[in-house]
Each structure stands twice: as C-alpha cells, then as structure tokens.
Short mmCIF file of C-alpha atoms and ligand atoms in Angstrom, two decimals:
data_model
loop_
_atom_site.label_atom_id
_atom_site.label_comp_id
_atom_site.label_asym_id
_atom_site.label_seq_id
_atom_site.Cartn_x
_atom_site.Cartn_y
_atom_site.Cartn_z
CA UNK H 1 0.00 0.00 0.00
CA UNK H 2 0.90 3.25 -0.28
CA UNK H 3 1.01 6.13 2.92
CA UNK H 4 1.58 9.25 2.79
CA UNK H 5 2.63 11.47 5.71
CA UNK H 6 1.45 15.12 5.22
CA UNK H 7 0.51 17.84 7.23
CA UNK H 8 -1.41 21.38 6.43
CA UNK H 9 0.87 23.36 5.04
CA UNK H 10 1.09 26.99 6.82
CA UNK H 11 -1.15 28.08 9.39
CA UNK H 12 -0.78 26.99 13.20
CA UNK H 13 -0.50 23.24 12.70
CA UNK H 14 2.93 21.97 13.38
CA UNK H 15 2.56 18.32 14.10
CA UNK H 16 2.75 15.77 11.53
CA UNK H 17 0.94 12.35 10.94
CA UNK H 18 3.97 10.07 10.86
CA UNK H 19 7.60 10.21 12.24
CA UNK H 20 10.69 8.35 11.06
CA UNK H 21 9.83 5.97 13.55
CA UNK H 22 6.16 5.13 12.51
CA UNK H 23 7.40 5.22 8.85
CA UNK H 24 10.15 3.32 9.85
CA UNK H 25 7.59 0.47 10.52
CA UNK H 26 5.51 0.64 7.80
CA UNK H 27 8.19 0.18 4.96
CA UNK H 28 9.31 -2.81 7.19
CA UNK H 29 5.62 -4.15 7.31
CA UNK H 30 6.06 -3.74 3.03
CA UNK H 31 4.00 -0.55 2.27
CA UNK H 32 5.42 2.41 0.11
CA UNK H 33 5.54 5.80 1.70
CA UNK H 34 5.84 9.32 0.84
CA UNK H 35 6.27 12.23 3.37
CA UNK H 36 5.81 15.81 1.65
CA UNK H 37 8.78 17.66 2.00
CA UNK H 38 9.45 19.48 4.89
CA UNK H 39 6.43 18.09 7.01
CA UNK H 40 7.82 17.07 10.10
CA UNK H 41 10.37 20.09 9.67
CA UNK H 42 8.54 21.88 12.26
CA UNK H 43 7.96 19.04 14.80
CA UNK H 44 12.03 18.26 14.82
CA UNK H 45 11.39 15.23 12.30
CA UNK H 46 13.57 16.77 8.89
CA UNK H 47 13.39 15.05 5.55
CA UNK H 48 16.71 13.36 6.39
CA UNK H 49 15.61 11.29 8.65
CA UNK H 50 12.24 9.95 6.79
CA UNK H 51 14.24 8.96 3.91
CA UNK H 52 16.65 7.53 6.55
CA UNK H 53 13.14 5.40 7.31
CA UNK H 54 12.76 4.62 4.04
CA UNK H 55 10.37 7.06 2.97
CA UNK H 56 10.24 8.82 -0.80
CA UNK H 57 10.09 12.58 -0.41
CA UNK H 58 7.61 14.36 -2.59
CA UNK H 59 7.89 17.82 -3.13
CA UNK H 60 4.08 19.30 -2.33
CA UNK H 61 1.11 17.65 -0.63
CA UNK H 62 -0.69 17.63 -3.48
CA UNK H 63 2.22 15.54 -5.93
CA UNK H 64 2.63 13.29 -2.55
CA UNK H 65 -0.89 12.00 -2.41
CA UNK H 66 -1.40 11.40 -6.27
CA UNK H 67 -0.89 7.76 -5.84
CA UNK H 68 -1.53 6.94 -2.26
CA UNK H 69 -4.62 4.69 -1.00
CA UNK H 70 -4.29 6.02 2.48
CA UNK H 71 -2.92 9.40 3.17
CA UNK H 72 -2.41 10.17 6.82
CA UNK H 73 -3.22 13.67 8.13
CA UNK H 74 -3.60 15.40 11.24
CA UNK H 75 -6.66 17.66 10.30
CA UNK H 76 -7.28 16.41 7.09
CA UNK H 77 -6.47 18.43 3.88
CA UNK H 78 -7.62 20.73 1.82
CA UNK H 79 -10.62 20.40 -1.12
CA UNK H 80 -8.08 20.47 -3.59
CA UNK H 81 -5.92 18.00 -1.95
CA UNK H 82 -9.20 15.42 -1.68
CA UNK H 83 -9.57 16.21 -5.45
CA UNK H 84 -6.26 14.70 -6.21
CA UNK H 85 -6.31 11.47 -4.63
CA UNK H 86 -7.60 8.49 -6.14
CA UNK H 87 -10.69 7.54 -6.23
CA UNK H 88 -11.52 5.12 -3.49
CA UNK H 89 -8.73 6.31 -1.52
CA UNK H 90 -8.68 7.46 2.64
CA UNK H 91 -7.97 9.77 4.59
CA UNK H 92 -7.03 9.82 8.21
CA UNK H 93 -7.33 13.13 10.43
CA UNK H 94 -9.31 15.09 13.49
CA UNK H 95 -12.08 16.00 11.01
CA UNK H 96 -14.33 17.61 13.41
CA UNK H 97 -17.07 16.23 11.51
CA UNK H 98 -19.74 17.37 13.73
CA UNK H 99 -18.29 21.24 13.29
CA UNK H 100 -17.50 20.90 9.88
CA UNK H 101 -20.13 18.94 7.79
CA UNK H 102 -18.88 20.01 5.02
CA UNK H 103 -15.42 18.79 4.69
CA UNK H 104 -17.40 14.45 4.78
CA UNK H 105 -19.40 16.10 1.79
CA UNK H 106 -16.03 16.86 0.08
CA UNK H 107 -14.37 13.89 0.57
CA UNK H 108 -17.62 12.01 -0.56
CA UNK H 109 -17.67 13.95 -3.59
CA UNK H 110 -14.16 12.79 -4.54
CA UNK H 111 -15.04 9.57 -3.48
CA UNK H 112 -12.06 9.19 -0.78
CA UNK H 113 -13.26 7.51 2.48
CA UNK H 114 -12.83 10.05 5.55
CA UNK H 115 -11.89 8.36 8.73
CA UNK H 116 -12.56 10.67 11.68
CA UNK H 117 -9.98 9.74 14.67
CA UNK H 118 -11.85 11.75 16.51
CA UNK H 119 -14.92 9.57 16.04
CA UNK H 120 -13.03 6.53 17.00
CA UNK H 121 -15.22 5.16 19.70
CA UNK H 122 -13.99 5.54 22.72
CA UNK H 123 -13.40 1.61 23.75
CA UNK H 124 -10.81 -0.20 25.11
CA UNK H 125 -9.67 -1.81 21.92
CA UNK H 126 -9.34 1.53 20.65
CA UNK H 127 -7.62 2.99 23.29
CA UNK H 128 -4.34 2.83 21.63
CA UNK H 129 -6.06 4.83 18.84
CA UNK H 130 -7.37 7.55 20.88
CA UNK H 131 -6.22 10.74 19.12
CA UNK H 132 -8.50 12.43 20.96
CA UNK H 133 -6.65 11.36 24.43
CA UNK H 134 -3.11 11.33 23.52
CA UNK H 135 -3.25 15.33 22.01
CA UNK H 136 -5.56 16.48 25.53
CA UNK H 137 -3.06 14.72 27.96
CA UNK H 138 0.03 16.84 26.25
CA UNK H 139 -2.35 20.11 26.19
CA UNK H 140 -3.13 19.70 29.77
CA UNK H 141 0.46 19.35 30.63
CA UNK H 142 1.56 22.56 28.18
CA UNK H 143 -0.90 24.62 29.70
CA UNK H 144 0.62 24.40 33.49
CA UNK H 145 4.13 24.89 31.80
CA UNK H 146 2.64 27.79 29.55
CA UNK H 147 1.10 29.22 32.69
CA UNK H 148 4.38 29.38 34.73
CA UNK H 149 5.93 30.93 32.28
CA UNK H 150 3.18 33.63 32.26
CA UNK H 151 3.25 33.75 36.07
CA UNK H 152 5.62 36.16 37.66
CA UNK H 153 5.99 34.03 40.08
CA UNK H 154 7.07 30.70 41.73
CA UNK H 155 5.51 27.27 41.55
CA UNK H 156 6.94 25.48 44.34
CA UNK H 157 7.42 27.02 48.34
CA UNK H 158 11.18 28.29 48.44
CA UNK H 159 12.91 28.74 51.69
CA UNK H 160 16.06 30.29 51.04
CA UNK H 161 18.19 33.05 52.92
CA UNK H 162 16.48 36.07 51.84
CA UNK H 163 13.18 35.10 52.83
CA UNK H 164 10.03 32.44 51.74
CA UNK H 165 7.94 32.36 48.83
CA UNK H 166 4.77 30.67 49.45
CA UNK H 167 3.97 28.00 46.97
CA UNK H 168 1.29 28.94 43.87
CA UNK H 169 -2.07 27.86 44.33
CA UNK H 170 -3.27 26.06 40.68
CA UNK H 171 -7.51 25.54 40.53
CA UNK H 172 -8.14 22.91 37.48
CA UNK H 173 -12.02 22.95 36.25
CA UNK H 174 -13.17 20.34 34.35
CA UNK H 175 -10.84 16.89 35.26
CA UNK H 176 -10.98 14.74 32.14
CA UNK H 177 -7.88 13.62 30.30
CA UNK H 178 -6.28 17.36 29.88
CA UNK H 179 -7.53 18.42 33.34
CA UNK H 180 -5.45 15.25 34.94
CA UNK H 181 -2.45 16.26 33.55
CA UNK H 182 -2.82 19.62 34.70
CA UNK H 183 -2.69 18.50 37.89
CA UNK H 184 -0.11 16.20 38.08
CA UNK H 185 1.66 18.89 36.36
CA UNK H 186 0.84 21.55 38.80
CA UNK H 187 1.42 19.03 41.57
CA UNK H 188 4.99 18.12 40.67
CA UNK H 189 5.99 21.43 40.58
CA UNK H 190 4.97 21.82 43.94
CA UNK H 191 1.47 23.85 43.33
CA UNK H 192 -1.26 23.58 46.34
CA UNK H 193 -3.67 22.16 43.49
CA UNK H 194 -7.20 21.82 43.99
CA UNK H 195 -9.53 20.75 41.45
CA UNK H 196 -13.27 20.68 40.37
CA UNK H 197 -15.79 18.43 37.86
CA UNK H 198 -19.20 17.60 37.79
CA UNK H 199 -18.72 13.87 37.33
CA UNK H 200 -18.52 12.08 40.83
CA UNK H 201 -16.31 9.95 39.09
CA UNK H 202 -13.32 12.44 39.46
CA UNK H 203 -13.51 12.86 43.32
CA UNK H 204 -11.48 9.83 43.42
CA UNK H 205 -8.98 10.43 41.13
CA UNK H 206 -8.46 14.20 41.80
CA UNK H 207 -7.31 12.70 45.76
CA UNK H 208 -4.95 9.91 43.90
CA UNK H 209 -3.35 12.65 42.23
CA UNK H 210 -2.53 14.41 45.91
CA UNK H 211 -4.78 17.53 44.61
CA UNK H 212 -7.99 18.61 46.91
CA UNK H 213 -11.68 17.98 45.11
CA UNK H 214 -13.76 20.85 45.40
CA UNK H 215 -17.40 20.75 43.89
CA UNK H 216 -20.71 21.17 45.03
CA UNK H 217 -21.95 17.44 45.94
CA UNK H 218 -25.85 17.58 45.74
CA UNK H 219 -27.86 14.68 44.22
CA UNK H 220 -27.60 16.36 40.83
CA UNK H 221 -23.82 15.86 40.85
CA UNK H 222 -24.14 12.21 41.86
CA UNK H 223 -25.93 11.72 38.55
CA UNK H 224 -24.40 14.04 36.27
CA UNK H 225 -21.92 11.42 34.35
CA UNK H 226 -23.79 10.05 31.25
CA UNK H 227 -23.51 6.55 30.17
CA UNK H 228 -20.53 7.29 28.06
CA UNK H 229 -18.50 8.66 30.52
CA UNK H 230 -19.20 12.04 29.66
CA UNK H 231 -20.25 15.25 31.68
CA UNK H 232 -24.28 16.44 31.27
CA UNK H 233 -25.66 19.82 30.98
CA UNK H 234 -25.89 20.93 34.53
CA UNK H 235 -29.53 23.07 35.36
CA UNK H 236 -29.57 26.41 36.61
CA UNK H 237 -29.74 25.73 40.09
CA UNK H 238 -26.67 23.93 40.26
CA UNK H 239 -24.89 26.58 38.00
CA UNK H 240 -25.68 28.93 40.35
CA UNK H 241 -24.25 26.95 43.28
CA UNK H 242 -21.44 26.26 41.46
CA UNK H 243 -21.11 29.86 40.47
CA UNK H 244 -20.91 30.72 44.07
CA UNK H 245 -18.77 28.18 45.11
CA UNK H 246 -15.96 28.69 42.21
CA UNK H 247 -16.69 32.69 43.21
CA UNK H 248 -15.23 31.94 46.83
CA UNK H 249 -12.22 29.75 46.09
CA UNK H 250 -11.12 31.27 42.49
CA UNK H 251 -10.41 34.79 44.70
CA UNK H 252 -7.44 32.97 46.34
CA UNK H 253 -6.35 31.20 43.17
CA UNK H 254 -3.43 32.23 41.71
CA UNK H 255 -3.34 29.99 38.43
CA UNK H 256 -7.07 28.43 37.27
CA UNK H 257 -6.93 26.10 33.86
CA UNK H 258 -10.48 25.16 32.92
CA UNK H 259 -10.96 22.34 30.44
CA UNK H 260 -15.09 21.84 31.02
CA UNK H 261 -16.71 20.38 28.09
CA UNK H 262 -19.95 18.52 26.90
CA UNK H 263 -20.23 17.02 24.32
CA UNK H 264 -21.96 18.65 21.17
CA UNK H 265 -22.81 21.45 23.27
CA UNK H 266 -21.13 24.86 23.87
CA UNK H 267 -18.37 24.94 26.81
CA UNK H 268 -20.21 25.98 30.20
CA UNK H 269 -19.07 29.12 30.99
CA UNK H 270 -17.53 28.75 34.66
CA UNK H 271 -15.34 32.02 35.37
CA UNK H 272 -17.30 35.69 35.23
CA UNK H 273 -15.71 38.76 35.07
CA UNK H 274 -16.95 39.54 38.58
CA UNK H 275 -15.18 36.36 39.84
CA UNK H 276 -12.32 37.96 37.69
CA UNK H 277 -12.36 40.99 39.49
CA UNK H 278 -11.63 39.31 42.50
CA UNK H 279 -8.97 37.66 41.78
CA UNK H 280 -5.36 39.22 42.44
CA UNK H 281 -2.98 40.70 39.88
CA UNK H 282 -0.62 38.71 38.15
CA UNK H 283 -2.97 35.97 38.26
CA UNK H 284 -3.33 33.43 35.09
CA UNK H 285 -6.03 31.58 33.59
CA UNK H 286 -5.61 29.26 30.65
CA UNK H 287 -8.98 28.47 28.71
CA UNK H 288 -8.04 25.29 26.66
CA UNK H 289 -11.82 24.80 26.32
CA UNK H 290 -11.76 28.42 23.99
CA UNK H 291 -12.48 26.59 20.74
CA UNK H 292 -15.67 25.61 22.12
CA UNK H 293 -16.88 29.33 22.92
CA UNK H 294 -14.74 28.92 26.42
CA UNK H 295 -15.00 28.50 29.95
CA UNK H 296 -13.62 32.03 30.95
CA UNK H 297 -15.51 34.84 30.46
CA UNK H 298 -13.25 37.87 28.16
CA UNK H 299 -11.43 34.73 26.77
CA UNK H 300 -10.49 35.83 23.38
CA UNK H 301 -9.43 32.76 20.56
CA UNK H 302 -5.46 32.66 19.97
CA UNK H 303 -4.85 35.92 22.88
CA UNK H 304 -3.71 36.77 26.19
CA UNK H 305 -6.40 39.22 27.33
CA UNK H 306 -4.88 40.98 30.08
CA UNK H 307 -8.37 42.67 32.45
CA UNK H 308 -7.87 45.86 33.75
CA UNK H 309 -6.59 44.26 37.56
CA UNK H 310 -4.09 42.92 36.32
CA UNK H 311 -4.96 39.15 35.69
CA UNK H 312 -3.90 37.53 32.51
CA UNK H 313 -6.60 35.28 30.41
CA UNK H 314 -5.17 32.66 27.84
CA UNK H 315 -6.78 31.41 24.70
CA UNK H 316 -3.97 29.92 22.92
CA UNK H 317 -5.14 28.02 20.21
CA UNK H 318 -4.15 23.69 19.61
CA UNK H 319 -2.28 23.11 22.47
CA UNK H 320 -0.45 20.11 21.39
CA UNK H 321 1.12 21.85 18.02
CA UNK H 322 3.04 24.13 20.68
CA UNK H 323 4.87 20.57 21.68
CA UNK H 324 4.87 18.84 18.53
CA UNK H 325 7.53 16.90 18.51
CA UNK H 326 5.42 14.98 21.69
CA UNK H 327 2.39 15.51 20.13
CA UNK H 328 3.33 14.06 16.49
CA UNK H 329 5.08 10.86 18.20
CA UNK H 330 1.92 10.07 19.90
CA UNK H 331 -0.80 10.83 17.31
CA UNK H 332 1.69 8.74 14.52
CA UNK H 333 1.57 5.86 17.26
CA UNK H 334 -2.52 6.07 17.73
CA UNK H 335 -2.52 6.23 13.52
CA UNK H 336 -0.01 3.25 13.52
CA UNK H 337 -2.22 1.05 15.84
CA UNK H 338 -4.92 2.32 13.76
CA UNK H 339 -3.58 0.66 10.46
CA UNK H 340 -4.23 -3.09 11.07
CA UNK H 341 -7.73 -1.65 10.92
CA UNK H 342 -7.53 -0.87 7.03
CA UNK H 343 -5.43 -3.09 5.83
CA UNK H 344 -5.39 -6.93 4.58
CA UNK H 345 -2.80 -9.59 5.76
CA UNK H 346 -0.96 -8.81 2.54
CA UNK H 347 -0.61 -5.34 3.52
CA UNK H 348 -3.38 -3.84 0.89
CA UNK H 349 -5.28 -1.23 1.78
CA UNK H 350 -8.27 -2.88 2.46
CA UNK H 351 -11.05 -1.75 5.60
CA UNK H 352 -12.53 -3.76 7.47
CA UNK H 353 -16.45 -2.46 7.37
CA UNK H 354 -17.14 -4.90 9.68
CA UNK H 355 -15.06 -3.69 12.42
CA UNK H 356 -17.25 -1.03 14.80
CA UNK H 357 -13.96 0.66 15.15
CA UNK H 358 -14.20 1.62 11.34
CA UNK H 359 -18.15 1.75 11.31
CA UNK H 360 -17.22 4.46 14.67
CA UNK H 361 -15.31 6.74 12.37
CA UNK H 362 -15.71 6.06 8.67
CA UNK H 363 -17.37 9.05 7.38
CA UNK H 364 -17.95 7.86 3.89
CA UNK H 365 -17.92 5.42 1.81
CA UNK H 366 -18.49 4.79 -2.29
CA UNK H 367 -18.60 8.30 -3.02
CA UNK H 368 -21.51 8.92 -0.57
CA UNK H 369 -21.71 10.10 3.76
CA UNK H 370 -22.62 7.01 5.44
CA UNK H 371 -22.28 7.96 8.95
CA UNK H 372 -25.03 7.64 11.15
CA UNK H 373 -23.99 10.76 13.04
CA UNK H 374 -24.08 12.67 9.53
CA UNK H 375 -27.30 11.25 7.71
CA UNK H 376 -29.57 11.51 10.87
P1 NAD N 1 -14.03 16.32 28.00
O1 NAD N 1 -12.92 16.94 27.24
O2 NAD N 1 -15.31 16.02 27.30
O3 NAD N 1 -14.41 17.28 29.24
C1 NAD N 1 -13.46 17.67 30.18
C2 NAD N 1 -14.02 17.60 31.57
O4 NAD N 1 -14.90 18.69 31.81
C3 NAD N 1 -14.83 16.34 31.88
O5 NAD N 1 -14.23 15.65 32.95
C4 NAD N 1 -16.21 16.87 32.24
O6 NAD N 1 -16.86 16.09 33.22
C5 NAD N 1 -15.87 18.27 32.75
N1 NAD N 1 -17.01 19.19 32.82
C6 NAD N 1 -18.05 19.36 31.96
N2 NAD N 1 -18.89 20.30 32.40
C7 NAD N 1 -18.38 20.77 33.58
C8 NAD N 1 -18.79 21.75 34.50
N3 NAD N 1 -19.92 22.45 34.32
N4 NAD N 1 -18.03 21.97 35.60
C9 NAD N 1 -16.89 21.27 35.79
N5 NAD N 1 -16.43 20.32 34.94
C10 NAD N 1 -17.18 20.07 33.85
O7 NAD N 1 -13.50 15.05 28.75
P2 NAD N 1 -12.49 13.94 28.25
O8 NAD N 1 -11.13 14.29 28.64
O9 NAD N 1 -12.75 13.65 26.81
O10 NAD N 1 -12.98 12.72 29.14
C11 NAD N 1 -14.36 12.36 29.16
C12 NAD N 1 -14.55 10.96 29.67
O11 NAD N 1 -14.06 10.02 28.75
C13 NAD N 1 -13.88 10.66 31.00
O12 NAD N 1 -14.74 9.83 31.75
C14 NAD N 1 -12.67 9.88 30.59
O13 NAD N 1 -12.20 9.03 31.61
C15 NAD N 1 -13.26 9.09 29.44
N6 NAD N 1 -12.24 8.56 28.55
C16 NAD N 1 -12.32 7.25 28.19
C17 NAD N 1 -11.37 6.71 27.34
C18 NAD N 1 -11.42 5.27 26.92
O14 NAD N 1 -10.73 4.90 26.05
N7 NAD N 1 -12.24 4.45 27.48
C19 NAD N 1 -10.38 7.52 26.86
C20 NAD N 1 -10.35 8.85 27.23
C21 NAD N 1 -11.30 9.36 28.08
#
C-alpha cells in the first residue's frame, strides 16, 4: 500500500501524521511511503531522517498523495488535496465532523473515504487509537508549563536566605484527560492544586493525584456522568451553586486552567468577570476549552487578554502543536495502531467495514456520507 505522511501546510498546525519511527515500521511491514517535504520540519522530524526510514520525499502535498490509498493527516487536507487522490482512496485526520459537515461532503464527492480519529469510539480496543486522548493529555500538561511561564511568580514554596515564597495555588475545572495532567503537572511542581468536575467519578482520582476535590456534591452531581463517561448539561440551580462556590475559592487562586466540556454542546461558561475581578494581579487563567466558545468569560481565541486588575486570560489556540515533537510521536503511534484496521494480511489497503472501530469513524464510503452521526 501506499502512505503518505502530510501535514497542512502553513497556518498553526505543526505536528505531523507520521515520524521516522512510525514510517520506519511501515516500509518494514512492506508498504510504500511518501512524506511531503518538509512536514515534520517543524515538529524536529527533517526530511533526512524519513528517507533515513525509508520514505520517498515528494515535493508538495498535493504531488505526494497522487498515488496513495491512504494518506495520513492530522486535520485532514484541503478540497483540492481530496480532489487529487484516487478515487476510493482514505484519509485519516481530526475531522471535526460534527463542526464541519462540510469537509465528509467533500471527501464524498471525490469519493475518498474520511476516517474521523476523533470519532473513534472511545473503547478499550481503541484505546491505543485515541487521538483524541493522547493530544488532551500533552495540552493539559503545556498549559501548566505555559502558565508558569506567564506567572511572575514561583511554583513550588522556596525557603532560602532572603526570605520564603509561598507556593502557587493552581484551581483545574473540568478533570478529564487534559484536566489530569494539569494536575499532576501543577502538583509536581509543587502547586497547592485543587480541582473541580461535575462527574462524581473524578472525586477519586483528583485525591490519587494528591490535589484537593472541590465541587458542590448535591444529588444532581451524583448523577451528572452520562452513560458514556461524559459530563451532562448541569440546570440552573446547580450553576448557580457552582457559580458561588468557584466565586469563593477562584479569589485565592493564583493559576485556574479550565478544560469543562460537553459534548456537542457549547463549553459551560464557569469564570465571570466579577469572579475575575476578584482575583489578584498577576494571576493566570488558561482556557483550553476556547475553541468551544470557552470557559472564561473575556477569553479571546489565539490571545492573552490581560483585564484591567491585572490578571492575565489565555486562549492559545491547539495546544499540542506548541509541543509537537510529543504531540506528532503520539498521534503517529494512535494512527499506527490504527492501520491493522484498514489493511489486509498482505498489507493492501483494504477496511474492514465490519469492524465497529471503522463503522465508529468512517465518514464515507463509495462516493456517498454514510455515517449515522451525519445522515440523521
Ligand atoms: P471532555 O474533554 O469532554 O471534558 C473535560 C471535563 O470537563 C470532563 O471531565 C467533564 O466532566 C468536565 N465538565 C463538563 N462540564 C463541567 C462543568 N460544568 N463543571 C466542571 N467540569 C465540567 O473530557 P475527556 O477528557 O474527553 O474525558 C471524558 C470521559 O471520557 C472521561 O470519563 C474519561 O475518563 C473518558 N475517557 C475514556 C477513554 C477510553 O478509552 N475508554 C479515553 C479517554 C477518556
């Protein structure tokens, strides 16, 4: 079979969808690759060492895919791109296909089968697939290192000659796979680190990390994780409760990443600009849920918003590109365990439509959108 390894050219991406490693593998396992030149450049992976792999360089995206029957993306690329595969050919990315319509439509016009990774469901087979995991865990540890770097001052209690420094206090909202990180993060650098979530779920694993749970624990919180693992639209009445809870403890915060999501739903919005007001100068909060409209009220997409007392508000924009060396190693390794997936024992490219995995996140297939999430 053929791969290719490509990324977006331009913009903010800088990860890539296979390192010398990953390609490594696959032109042991038989299949012919081609890496556009200059896409790992700005993950630390040059063309050097992909040919070193084994890998052809091509000199554009476009001339790299002409011949592939998978091409493996981190985002998927562009209309024109799709146009100049074969037909019958995949694609591998983050898709966003609930966001972004559109771009299944595209690839069903040029009859290339779109696999989302970021509708691979979330199983335990698939686990070593998860896209979705491996990118949020590497975001939630950037955004404690991003926000020390912000912070004029220190992380950990230092008692040296000319005096003590008290230790930073770090708040995490929202303790899924990016708020965990956070606080192991903020915890080995010697934060006081409390966290919050509405799931129950996290109690337990916000005291394994050595960080304090804080959350208000009424009967609506003990039933507030879905099926699926997920967080639920809280009502008013807790909102409020939670509002004044978060309104008391945020004040002596001195570093507050939120990550609080649900699912095809705008980000609940957890910090006000009263709380804001309250809290001291110099103080940072990272929004990593700003994509989604944000947790942090004033939160602006891709800038530090600095309010008028002094505290700084951060909506960088994809985390994991900012460590993509990291970031490009894991996602290559989730695309990599991915592969068995769509290909036969001879090494064709070949999915398996049987497979729920591929039913999970095949967007199309035959020049039409077959997924269920799509058509319905
Ligand atoms: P996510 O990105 O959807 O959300 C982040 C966190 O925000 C969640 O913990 C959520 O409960 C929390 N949140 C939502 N609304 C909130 C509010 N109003 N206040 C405070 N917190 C709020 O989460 P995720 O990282 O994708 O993880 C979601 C679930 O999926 C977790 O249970 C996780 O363990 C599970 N998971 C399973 C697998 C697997 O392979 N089985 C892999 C990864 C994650």
């Amino acid at each position: 079979m053929n791969d290719v390894a490509l990324q977006k050219k331009g913009g903010a991406e800088a990860r890539v969808a296979a390192t010398p490693e990953t390609v490594a593998g696959y032109v042991k396992d038989g299949h012919v690759v081609t890496v556009a030149k200059g896409a790992g450049a700005r993950a630390d992976y040059s063309d050097d060492l992909y040919k070193a792999a084994g890998a052809k360089i091509a000199t554009t995206n476009l001339t790299a895919v002409k011949d592939a029957d998978l091409v493996l993306s981190v985002n998927g690329g562009t209309e024109k791109l799709l146009a100049s595969l074969k037909s019958g050919a995949g694609i591998t990315g983050v898709l966003s296909p609930t966001d972004n319509p559109k771009y299944a439509a595209a690839c069903a016009k040029a009859g290339v089968t779109a696999y989302a990774l970021d509708y691979i469901p979330r199983i335990s087979r698939a686990q070593a697939m998860d896209v979705l995991s491996s990118q949020s865990n590497l975001s939630g540890y950037r955004s404690v290192v991003e926000a020390g770097g912000i912070y004029g001052r220190a992380f950990p209690m230092m008692m040296t000659a000319a005096g003590t420094i008290a230790p930073a206090k770090v708040f995490i909202m929202g303790v899924g796979v990016a708020g965990l990180q956070a606080i192991a993060t903020a915890r080995r650098l010697g934060a006081v680190t409390t966290a919050t979530d509405v799931r129950p779920a996290t109690k337990e694993q916000v005291a394994s990390l050595g960080a304090k749970f804080i959350a208000v624990e009424n009967e609506e919180f003990k039933a507030a994780e879905t099926a699926g693992g997920y967080a639920k639209q809280m009502s008013a009445e807790y909102q409020a409760l939670q509002a004044e809870l978060t309104a008391k403890h945020i004040a002596k915060q001195d570093i507050v990443i939120t990550t609080a999501l649900i699912p095809g739903r705008a980000a609940p919005v957890l910090v006000t600009k009263a709380m804001l007001g309250n809290m001291r100068p110099g103080s940072v909060l990272i929004d990593l849920a700003v994509e989604r409209g944000g947790n942090v009220e004033g939160a602006k997409p891709g800038e530090i918003v600095t309010t008028d007392n002094g505290v700084h508000i951060v909506g960088h924009l994809n985390w994991p590109s900012r460590m993509a060396a990291d970031a490009s190693n894991m996602f290559a390794r989730n695309i990599k365990n991915f592969l068995p997936l769509v290909t036969a024992e001879d090494g064709a490219y070949a999915p398996d439509w049987d497979d729920e995995i591929i039913k999970g996140c095949a967007l199309t297939k035959d020049g039409e959108v077959v997924h269920e999430r799509l058509t319905s």
